[in-house]
Short mmCIF file of C-alpha atoms in Angstrom, two decimals:
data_model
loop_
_atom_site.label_atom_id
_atom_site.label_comp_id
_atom_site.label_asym_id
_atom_site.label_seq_id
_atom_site.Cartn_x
_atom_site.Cartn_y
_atom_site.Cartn_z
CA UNK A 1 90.90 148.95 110.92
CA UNK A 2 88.96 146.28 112.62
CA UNK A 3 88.43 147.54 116.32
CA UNK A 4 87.22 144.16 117.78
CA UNK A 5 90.91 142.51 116.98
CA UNK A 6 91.92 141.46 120.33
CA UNK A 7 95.37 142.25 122.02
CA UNK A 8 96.58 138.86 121.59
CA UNK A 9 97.32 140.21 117.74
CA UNK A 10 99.53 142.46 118.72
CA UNK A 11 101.78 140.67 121.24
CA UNK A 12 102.03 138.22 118.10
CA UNK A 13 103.46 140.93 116.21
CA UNK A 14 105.83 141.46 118.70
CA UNK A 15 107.05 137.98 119.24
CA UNK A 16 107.48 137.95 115.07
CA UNK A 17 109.90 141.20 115.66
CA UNK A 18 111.63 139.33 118.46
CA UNK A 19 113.88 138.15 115.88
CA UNK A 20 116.54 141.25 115.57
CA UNK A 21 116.74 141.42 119.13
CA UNK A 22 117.75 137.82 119.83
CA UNK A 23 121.49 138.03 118.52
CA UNK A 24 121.75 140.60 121.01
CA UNK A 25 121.62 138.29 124.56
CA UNK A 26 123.91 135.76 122.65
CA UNK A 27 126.43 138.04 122.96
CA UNK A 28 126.16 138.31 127.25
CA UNK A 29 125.93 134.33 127.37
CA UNK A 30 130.06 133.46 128.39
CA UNK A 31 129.41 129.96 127.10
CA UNK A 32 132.49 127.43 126.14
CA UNK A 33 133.13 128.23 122.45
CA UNK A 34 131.14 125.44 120.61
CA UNK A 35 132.38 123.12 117.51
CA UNK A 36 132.09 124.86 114.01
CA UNK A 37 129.41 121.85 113.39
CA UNK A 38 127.36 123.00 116.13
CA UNK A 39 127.49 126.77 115.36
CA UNK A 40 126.04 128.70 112.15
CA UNK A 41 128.30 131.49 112.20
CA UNK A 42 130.90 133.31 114.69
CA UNK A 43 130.88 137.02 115.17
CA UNK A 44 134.41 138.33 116.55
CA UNK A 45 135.20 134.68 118.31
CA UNK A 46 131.55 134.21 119.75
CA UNK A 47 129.54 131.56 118.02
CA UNK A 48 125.89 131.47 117.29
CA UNK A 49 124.58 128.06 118.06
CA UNK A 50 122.57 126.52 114.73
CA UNK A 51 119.65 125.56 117.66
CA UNK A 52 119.26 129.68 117.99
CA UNK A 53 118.77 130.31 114.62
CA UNK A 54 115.97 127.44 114.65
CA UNK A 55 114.17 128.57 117.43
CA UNK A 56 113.53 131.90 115.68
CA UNK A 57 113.15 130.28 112.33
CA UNK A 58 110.14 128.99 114.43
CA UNK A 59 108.95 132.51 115.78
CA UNK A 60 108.69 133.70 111.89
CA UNK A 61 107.02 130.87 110.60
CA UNK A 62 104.55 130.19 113.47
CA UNK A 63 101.81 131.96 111.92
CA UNK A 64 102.43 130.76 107.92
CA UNK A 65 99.47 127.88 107.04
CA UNK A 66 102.25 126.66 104.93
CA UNK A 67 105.62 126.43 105.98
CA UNK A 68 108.80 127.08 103.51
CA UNK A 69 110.47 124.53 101.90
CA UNK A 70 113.21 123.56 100.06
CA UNK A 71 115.36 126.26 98.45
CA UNK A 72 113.02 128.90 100.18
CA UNK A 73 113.35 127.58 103.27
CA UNK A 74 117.31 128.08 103.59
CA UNK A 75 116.55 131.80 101.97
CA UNK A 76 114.25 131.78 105.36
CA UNK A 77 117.17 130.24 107.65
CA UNK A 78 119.78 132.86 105.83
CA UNK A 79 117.70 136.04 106.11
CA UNK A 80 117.15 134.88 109.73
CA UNK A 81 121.07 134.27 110.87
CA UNK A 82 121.72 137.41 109.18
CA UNK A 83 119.55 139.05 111.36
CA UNK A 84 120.79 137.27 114.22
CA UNK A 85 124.77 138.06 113.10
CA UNK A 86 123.61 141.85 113.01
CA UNK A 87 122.16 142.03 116.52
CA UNK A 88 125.64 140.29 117.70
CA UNK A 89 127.28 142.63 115.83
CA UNK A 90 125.55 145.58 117.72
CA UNK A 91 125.22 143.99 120.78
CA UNK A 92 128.43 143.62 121.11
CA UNK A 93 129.17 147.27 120.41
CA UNK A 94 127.03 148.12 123.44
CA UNK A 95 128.42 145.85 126.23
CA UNK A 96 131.89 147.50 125.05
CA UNK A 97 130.41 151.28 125.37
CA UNK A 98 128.73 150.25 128.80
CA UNK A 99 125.13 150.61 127.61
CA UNK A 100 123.55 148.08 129.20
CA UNK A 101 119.71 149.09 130.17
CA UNK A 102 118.92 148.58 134.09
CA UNK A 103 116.76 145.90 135.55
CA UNK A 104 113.82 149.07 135.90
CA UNK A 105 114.34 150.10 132.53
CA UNK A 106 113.67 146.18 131.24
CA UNK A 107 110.82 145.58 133.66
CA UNK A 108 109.25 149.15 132.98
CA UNK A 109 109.47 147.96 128.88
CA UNK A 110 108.27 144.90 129.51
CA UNK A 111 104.86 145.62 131.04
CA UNK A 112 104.94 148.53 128.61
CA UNK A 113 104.80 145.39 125.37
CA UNK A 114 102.98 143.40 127.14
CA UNK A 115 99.91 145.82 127.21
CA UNK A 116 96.60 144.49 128.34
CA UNK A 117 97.63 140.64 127.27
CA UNK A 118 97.15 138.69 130.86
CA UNK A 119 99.69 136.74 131.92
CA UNK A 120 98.07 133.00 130.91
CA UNK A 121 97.77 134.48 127.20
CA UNK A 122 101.40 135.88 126.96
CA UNK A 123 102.80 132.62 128.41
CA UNK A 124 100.72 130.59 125.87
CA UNK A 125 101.68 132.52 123.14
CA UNK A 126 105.54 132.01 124.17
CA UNK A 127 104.97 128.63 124.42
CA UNK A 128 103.41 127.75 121.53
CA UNK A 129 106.66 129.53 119.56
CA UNK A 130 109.06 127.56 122.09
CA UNK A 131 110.18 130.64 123.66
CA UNK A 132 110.76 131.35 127.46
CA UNK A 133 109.72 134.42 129.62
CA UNK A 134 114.08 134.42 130.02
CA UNK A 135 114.62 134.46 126.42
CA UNK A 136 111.66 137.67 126.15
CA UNK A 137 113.52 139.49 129.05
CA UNK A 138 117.04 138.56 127.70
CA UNK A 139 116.14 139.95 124.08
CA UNK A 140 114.42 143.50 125.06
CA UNK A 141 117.37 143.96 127.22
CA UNK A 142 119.60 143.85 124.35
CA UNK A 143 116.96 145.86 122.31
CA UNK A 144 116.90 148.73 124.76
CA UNK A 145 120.96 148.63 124.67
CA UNK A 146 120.83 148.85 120.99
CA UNK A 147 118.48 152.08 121.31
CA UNK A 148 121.07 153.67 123.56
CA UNK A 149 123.88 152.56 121.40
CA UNK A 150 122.30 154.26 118.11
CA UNK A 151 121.23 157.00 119.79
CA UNK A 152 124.57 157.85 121.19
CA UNK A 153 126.72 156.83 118.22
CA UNK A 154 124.53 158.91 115.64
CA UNK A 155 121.59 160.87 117.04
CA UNK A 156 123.10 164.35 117.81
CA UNK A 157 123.41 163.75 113.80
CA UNK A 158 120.02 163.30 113.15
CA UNK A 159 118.90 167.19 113.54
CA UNK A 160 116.73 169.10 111.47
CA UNK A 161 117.35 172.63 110.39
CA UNK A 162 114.95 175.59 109.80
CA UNK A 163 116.13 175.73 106.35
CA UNK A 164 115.70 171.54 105.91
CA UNK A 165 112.13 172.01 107.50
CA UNK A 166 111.51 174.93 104.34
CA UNK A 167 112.96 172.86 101.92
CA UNK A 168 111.10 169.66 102.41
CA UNK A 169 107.95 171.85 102.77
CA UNK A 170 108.00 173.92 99.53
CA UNK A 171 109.33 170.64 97.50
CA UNK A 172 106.04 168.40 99.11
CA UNK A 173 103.54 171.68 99.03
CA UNK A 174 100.61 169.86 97.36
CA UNK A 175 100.66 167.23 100.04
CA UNK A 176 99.53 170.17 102.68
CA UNK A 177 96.69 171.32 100.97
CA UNK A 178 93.76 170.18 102.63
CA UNK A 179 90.54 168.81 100.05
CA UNK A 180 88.11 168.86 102.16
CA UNK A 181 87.40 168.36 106.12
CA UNK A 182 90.10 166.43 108.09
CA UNK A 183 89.31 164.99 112.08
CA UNK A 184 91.92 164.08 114.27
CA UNK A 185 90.53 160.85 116.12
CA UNK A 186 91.64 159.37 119.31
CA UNK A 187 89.92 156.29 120.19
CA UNK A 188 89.75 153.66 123.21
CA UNK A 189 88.69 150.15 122.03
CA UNK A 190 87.74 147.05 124.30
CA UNK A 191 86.13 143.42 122.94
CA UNK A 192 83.32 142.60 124.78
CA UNK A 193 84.40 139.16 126.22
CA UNK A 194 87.74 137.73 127.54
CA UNK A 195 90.49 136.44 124.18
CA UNK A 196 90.92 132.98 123.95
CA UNK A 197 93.35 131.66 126.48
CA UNK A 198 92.63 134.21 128.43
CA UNK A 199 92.88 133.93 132.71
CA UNK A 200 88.54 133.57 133.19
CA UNK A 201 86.62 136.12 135.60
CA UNK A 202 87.96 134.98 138.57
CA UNK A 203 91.69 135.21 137.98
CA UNK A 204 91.46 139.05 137.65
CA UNK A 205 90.27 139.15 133.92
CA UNK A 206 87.92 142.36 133.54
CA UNK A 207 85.02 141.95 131.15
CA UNK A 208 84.84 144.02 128.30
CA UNK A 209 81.33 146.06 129.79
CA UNK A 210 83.10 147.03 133.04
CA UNK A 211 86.61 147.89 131.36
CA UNK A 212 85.01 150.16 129.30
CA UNK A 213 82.98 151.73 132.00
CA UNK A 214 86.55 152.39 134.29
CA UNK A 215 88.01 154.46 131.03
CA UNK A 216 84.89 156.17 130.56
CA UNK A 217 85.36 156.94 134.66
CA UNK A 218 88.76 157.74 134.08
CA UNK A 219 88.54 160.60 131.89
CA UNK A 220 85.21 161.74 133.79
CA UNK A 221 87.76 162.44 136.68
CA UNK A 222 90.33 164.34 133.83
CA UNK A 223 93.02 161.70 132.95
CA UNK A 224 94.73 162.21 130.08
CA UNK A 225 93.32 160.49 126.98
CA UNK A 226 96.40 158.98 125.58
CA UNK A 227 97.36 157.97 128.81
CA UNK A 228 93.96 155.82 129.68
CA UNK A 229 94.47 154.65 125.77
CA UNK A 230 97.90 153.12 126.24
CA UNK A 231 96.40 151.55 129.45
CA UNK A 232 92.96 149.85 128.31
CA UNK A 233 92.71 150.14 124.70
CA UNK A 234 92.65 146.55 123.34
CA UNK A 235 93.66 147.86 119.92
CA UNK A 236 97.11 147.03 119.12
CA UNK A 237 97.73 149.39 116.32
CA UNK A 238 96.69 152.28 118.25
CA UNK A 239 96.94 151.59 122.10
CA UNK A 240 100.90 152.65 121.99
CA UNK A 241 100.48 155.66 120.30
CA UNK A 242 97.65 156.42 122.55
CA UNK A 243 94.84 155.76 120.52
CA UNK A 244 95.37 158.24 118.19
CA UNK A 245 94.42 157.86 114.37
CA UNK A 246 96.05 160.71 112.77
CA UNK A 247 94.10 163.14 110.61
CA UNK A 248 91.27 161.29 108.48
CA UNK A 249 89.01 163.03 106.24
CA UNK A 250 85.36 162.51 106.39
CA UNK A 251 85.42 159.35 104.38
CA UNK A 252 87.72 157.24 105.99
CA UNK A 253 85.68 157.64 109.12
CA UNK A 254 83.03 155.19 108.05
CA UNK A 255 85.54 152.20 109.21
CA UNK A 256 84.65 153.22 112.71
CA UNK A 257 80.87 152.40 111.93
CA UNK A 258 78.13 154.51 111.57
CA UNK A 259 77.72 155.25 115.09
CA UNK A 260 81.03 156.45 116.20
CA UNK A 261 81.18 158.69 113.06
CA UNK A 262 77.96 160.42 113.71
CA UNK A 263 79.38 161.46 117.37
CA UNK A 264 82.45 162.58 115.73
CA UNK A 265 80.81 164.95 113.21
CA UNK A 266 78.78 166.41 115.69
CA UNK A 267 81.85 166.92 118.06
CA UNK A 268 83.43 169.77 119.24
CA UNK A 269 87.25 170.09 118.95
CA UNK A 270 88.38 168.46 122.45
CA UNK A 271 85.34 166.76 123.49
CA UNK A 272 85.23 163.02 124.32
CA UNK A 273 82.45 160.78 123.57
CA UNK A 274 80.20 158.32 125.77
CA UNK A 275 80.71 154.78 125.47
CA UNK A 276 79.47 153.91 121.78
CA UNK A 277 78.80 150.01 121.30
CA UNK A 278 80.47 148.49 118.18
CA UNK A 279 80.34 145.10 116.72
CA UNK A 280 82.19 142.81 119.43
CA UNK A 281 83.10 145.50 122.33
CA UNK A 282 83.09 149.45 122.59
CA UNK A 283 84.82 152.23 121.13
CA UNK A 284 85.45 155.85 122.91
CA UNK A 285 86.44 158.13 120.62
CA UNK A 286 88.04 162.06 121.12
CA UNK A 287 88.24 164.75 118.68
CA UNK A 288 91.44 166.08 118.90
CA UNK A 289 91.77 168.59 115.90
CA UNK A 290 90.12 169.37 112.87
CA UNK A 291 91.29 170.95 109.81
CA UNK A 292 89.52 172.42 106.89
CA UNK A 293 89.99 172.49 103.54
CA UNK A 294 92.52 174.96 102.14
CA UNK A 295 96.44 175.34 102.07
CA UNK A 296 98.47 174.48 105.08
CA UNK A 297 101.80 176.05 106.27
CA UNK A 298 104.49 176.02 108.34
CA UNK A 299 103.05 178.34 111.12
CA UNK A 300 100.64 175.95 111.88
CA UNK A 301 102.56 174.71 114.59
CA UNK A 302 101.24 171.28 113.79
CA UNK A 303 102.36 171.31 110.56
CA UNK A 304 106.15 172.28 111.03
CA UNK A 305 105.96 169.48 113.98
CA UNK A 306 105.13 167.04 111.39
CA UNK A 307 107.61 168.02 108.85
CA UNK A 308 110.06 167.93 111.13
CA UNK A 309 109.28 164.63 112.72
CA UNK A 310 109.44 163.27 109.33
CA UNK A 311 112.47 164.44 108.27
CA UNK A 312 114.11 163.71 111.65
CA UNK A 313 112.86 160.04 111.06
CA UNK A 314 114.31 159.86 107.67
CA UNK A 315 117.48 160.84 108.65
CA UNK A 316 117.53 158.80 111.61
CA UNK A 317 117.14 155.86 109.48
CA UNK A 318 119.81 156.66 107.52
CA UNK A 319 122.75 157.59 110.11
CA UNK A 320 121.38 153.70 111.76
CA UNK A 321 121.82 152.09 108.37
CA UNK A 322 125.03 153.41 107.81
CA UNK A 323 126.58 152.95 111.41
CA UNK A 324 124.98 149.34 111.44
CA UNK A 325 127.00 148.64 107.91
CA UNK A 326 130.30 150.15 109.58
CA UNK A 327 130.08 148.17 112.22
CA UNK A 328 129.44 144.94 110.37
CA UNK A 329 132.58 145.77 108.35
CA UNK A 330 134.60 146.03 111.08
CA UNK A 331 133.41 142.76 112.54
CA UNK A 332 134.92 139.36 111.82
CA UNK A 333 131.78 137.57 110.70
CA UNK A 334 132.08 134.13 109.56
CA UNK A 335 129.07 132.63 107.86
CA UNK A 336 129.41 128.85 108.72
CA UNK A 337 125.30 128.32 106.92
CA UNK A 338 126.30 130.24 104.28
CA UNK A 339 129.63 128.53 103.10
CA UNK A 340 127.54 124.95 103.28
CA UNK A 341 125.18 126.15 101.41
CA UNK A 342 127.74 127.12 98.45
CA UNK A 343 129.73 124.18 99.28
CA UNK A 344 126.71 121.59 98.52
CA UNK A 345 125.28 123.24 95.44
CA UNK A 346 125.35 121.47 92.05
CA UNK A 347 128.76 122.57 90.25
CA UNK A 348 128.36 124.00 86.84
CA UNK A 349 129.09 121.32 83.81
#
């Protein structure tokens, strides 16, 4: 893991994602049904407009050197209206059930994406993919109504037994025993100067040395680690899940440099470092657990948590792919891209 990627990185991961979503807010748009020309596929009588389906063509390609062409390029264009046709789909499905998020509930997971990106770099980074701050609002909405839809549609299905927990434990025992020495890390990253495109000093942009310095104050005072984490850490694949790595054995440690992994060896179970400089900002790091080597079970209360998380997850997965796949049967989906693109290939001699 590189810990001086900035946060720009991961609000460009979740522009790329933004793709699902969008079929969703076609589906509150009451717009004048448009000509079959104009539209690349209707979904129970509403059409989605060819000019949608190119603007997020855009969003997944925006970061290829190279963009598809050809043959691969309609692939692209299919794989992205069928993403678009499935969010309809579901959308849909929600607005009928009433499970519209509220205007809190999209601000509150708005800021919560968002992160630490300032405002100039998140508007940049919308504009550059020819997106609006409307169409970003417009497609978490529909995301957070999908959520509630799947959740209640299928998830009082998705729970986990004592005797699936045992199962799934005795059939995957070799992956609980423990080699050798195992740390649980928690860590707060910051860069140590402002991203590129980034609102300068005097905008309200809070150099790396000082940002730093207010989590280090933070947790001096007894915040919650995860919770100053999700706040100020700058590294995207961590900051949401509140800076923590996981278990990593000794090895694996070395990616945090030298530095950091001498604190953490020397660490008691609990305790929080100072600030420790790294190449291009500064890390905090936590150890939150340790583990040593031998067999784990299930009444390590960790363990069972994790078994059951997993399975839950799994099964989760699987009650959303099949209610998804009901529901697209049930829809009337017509595929205007697709029939063209049968209709103009070469006919067999």
């Amino acid at each position: 893991m590189n810990f001086s990627v900035r946060s720009a990185r991961h609000l460009a991961g979740m522009l790329a994602g933004m793709v699902l979503l969008a079929g969703g807010f076609l589906g509150c748009q009451r717009t004048p049904p448009t000509p079959p020309s104009a539209a690349a596929a209707r979904v129970n009588g509403k059409e989605i407009p060819r000019a949608e389906v190119e603007k997020y063509m855009r969003v997944r390609t925006y970061n290829q050197p190279q963009k598809p062409t050809g043959d691969a390029e309609q692939a692209l264009r299919l794989d992205v209206l069928r993403e678009l046709i499935l969010g309809e789909i579901m959308a849909q499905k929600a607005e009928q059930l009433k499970l519209q998020p509220t205007e809190a509930q999209v601000d509150a997971e708005v800021r919560n994406l968002k992160g630490n990106v300032s405002e100039a770099e998140f508007k940049m980074s919308l504009d550059q993919r020819g997106l609006t701050d409307a169409d970003f609002r417009r497609d978490i909405s529909r995301n957070l109504a999908v959520q509630k839809l799947v959740e209640n549609q299928v998830g009082s299905k998705a729970q986990v037994t004592e005797a699936d927990t045992q199962r799934f434990y005795e059939d995957n025992k070799n992956n609980f025993l423990v080699q050798e020495p195992q740390y649980r890390v928690g860590v707060i990253v910051v860069a140590e100067s402002a991203p590129p495109g980034a609102a300068p000093p005097a905008a309200g942009f809070v150099q790396g040395a000082a940002r730093i310095r207010a989590a280090a104050g933070r947790l001096q005072g007894g915040e919650d680690f995860g919770q100053v984490a999700r706040q100020l850490s700058e590294d995207p694949q961590t900051a949401q899940a509140g800076g923590d790595l996981g278990y990593q054995p000794a090895a694996a440690l070395d990616r945090l440099g030298p530095v950091p992994k001498a604190a953490l060896l020397k660490m008691k179970v609990g305790e929080v470092s100072p600030v420790l400089e790294i190449a291009g900002g500064y890390l905090i790091v936590k150890l939150s657990g340790k583990r040593e080597p031998g067999q784990l079970t299930l009444e390590n209360p960790e363990v069972k948590q994790a078994v059951q998380q997993e399975l839950q997850t799994r099964r989760q997965e699987l009650l959303r792919a099949a209610f998804t796949e009901q529901l697209h049967n049930e829809a009337r989906v017509e595929n205007f891209l697709a029939q063209e693109i049968l209709a103009e290939a070469p006919k067999a001699k």
